[in-house]
Short mmCIF file of C-alpha atoms in Angstrom, two decimals:
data_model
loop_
_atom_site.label_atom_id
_atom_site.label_comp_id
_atom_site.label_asym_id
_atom_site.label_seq_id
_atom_site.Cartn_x
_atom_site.Cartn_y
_atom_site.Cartn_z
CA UNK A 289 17.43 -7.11 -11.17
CA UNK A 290 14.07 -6.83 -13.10
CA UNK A 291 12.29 -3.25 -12.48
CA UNK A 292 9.50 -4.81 -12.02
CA UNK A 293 10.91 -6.22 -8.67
CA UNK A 294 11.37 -2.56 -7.04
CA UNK A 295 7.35 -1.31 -8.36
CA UNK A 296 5.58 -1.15 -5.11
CA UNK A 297 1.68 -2.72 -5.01
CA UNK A 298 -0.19 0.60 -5.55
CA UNK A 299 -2.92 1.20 -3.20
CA UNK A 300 -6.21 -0.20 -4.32
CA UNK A 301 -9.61 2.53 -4.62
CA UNK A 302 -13.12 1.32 -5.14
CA UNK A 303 -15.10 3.85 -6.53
CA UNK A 304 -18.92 4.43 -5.82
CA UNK A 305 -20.96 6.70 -7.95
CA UNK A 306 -23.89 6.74 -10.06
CA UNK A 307 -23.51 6.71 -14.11
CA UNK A 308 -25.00 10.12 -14.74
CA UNK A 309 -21.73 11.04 -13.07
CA UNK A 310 -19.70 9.25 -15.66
CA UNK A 311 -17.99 11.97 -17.15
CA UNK A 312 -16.45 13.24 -13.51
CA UNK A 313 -15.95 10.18 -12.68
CA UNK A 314 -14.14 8.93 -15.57
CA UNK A 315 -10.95 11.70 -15.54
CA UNK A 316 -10.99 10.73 -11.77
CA UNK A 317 -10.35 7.13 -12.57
CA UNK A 318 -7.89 8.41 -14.73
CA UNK A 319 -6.65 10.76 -12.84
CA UNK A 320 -5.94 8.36 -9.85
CA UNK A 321 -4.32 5.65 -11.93
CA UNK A 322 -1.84 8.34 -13.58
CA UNK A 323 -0.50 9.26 -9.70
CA UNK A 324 -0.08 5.70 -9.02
CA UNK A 325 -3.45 4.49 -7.68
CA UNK A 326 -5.26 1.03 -8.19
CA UNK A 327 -8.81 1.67 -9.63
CA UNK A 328 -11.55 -0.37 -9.56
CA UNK A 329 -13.87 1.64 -11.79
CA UNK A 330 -17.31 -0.20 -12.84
CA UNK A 331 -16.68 0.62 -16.70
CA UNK A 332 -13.14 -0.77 -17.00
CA UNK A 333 -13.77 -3.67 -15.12
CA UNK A 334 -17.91 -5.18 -15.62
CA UNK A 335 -18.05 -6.90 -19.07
CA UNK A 336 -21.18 -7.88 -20.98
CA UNK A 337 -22.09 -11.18 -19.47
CA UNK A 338 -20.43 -10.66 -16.43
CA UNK A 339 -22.71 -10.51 -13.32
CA UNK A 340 -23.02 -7.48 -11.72
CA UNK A 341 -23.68 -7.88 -8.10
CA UNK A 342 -20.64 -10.77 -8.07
CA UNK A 343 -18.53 -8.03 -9.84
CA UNK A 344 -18.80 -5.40 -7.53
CA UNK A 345 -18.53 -7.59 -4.64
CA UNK A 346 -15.25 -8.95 -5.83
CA UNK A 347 -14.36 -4.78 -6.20
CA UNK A 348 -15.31 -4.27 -2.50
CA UNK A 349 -13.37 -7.20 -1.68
CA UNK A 350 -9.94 -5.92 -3.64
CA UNK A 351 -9.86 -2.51 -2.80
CA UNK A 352 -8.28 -0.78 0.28
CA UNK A 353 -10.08 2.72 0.19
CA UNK A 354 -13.57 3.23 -0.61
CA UNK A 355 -14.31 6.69 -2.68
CA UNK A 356 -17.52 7.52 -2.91
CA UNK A 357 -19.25 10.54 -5.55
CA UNK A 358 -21.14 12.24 -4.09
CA UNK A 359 -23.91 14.29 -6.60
CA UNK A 360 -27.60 15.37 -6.72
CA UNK A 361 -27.90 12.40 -8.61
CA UNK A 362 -25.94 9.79 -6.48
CA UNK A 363 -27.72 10.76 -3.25
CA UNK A 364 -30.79 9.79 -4.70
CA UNK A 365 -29.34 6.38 -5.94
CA UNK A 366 -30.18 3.12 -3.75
CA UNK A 367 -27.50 1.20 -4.65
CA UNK A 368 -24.97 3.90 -3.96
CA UNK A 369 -26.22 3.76 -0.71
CA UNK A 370 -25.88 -0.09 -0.55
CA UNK A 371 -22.26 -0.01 -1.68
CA UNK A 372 -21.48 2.90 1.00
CA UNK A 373 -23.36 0.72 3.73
CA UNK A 374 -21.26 -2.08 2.67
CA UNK A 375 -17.96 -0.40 3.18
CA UNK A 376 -19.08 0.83 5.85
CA UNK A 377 -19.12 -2.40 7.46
CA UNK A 378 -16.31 -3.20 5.62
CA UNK A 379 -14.37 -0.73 7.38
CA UNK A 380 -15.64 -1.49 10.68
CA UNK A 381 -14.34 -5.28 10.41
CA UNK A 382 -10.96 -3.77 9.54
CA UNK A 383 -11.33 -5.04 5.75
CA UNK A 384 -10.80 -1.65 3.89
CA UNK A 385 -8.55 1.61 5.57
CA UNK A 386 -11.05 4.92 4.68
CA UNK A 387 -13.92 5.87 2.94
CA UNK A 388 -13.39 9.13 0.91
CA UNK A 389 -16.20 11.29 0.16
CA UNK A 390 -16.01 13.21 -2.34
CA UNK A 391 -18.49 15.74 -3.54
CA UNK A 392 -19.07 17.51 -7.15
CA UNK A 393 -21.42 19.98 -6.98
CA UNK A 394 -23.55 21.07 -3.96
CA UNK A 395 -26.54 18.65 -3.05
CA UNK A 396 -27.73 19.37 0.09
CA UNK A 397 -27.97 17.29 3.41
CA UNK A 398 -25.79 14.76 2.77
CA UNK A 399 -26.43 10.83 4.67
CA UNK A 400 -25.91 10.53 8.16
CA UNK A 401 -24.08 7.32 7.85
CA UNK A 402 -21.40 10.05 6.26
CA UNK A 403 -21.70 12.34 9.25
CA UNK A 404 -18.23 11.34 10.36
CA UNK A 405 -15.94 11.43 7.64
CA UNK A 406 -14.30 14.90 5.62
CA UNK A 407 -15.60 15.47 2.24
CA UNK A 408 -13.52 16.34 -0.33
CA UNK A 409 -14.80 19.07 -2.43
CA UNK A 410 -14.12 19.29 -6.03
CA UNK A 411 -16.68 22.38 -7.05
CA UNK A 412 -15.65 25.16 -5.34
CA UNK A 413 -11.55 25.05 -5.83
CA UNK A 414 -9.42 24.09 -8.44
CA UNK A 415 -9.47 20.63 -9.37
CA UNK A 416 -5.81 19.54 -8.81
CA UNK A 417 -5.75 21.08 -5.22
CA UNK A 418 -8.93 18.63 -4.68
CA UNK A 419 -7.28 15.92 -6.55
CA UNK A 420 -4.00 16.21 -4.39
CA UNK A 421 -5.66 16.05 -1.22
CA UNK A 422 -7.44 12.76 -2.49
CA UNK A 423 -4.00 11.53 -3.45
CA UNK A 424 -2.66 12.17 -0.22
CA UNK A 425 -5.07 10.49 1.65
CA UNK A 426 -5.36 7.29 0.20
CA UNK A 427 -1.25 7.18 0.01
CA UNK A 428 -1.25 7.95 4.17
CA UNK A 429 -4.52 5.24 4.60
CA UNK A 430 -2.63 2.32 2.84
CA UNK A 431 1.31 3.23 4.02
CA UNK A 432 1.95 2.98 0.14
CA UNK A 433 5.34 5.43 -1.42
CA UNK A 434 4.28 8.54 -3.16
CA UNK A 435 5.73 7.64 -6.87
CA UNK A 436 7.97 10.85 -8.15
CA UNK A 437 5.72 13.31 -9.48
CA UNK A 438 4.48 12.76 -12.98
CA UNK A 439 3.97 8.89 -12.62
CA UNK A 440 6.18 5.89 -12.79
CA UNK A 441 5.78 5.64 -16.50
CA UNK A 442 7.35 9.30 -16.95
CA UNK A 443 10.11 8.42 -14.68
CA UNK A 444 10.87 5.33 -16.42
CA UNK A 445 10.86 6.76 -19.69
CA UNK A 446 12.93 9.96 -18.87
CA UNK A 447 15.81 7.24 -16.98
CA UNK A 448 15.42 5.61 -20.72
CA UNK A 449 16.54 8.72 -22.37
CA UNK A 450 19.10 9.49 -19.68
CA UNK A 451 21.02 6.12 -20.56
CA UNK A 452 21.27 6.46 -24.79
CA UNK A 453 22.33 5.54 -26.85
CA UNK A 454 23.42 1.86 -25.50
CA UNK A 455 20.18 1.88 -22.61
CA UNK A 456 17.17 -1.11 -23.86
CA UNK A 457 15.15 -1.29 -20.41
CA UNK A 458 12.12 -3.50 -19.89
CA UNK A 459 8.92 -1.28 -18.62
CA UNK A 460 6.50 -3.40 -17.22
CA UNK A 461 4.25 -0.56 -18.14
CA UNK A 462 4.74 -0.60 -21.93
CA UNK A 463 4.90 -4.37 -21.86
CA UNK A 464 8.06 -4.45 -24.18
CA UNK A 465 11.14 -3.15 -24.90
CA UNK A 466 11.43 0.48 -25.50
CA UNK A 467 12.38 0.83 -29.22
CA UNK A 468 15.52 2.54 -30.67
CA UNK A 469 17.60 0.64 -28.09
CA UNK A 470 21.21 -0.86 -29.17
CA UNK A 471 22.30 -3.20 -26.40
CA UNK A 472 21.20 -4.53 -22.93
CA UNK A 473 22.47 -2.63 -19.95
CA UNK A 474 25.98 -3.20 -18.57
CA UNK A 475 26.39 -4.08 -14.58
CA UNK A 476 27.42 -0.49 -13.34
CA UNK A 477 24.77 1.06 -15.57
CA UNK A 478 21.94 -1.38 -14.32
CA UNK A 479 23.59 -0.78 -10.48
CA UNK A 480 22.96 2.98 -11.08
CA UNK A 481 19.73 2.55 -12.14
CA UNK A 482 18.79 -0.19 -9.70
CA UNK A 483 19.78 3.26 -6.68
CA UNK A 484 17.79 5.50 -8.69
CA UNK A 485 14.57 3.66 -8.81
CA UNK A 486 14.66 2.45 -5.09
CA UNK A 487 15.57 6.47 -4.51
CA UNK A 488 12.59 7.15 -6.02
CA UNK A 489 10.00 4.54 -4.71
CA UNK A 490 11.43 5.62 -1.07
CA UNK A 491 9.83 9.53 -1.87
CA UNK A 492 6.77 10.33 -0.37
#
């Protein structure tokens, strides 16, 4: 059986924010996608000639969770607004699970249309306490598996080394065959591995 046939869909995460933000924002993305989250991130995904409003639409439309940042800057930001307003109907109409606030520095009153919903703080404690909690959340919204700590790719490539010298597994992540390799996997040694990954998939 192909790995690729136990990987769970990750959960999908739109996020909202305001490009003054990007640095924050950017090792969030990141951050996210390295624990197993889907990221719809403006940067990685609107190319030069793409349209923008038919972009972000399609985002909205993918995505599961909507994460907004929240900053001095970002409050002040119509469009932000827009693209919370959106999800908020969005969420209302049962098309998206959460919205997750989440908040980088202190900036006042925040919007009443956020009123009802937890913010995440990520100024005042340390960042992967905040970043857990995030984690957490959007893993309980969707019903998604918690991957095993470290990521899927660190899994896969530690089960690599556990099966030298004779292991060559396809990871879907690397997109080819892990190098050094001597010979394809026999039945009991791709059975063994076939109970490890579904062991591991099944964490939470």
């Amino acid at each position: 059986m192909l790995i690729s046939s136990l990987m769970p869909p990750p959960p999908k995460v739109f996020i909202s924010h305001y490009e003054k933000d990007a640095a924050f924002v950017e090792q969030l993305a990141s951050d996210l996608r390295s624990r197993g989250v889907g990221v719809w991130y403006s940067p990685w995904e609107i190319m030069p000639g793409d349209s923008i409003p038919a972009k972000l639409e399609l985002g909205l439309s993918q995505c599961e969770v909507f994460l907004i940042v929240l900053s001095k800057a970002s409050l002040g930001r119509p469009w932000v607004l827009t693209e919370l307003n959106t999800a908020i109907v969005r969420l209302q109409s049962g098309k998206i699970r959460k919205i997750i606030p989440v908040r980088i520095e202190e900036c006042g009153d925040l919007p009443a249309l956020l009123a009802p919903y937890l913010v995440q703080d990520f100024h005042n404690q340390p960042r992967e306490r905040a970043l857990d909690r995030v984690v957490d959340s959007i893993f309980a919204a969707t019903g998604s598996k918690v991957p095993v700590a470290g990521g899927l790719e660190t899994y896969l490539q530690r089960l690599i080394a556990a099966c030298e010298p004779k292991a060559r597994v396809y990871t879907p992540l690397q997109g080819a065959h892990a190098p050094n390799r001597a010979a394809a996997l026999d039945d009991e040694d791709g059975a063994e591995i076939e109970v490890l990954l579904r062991h591991a998939f099944s964490r939470r």
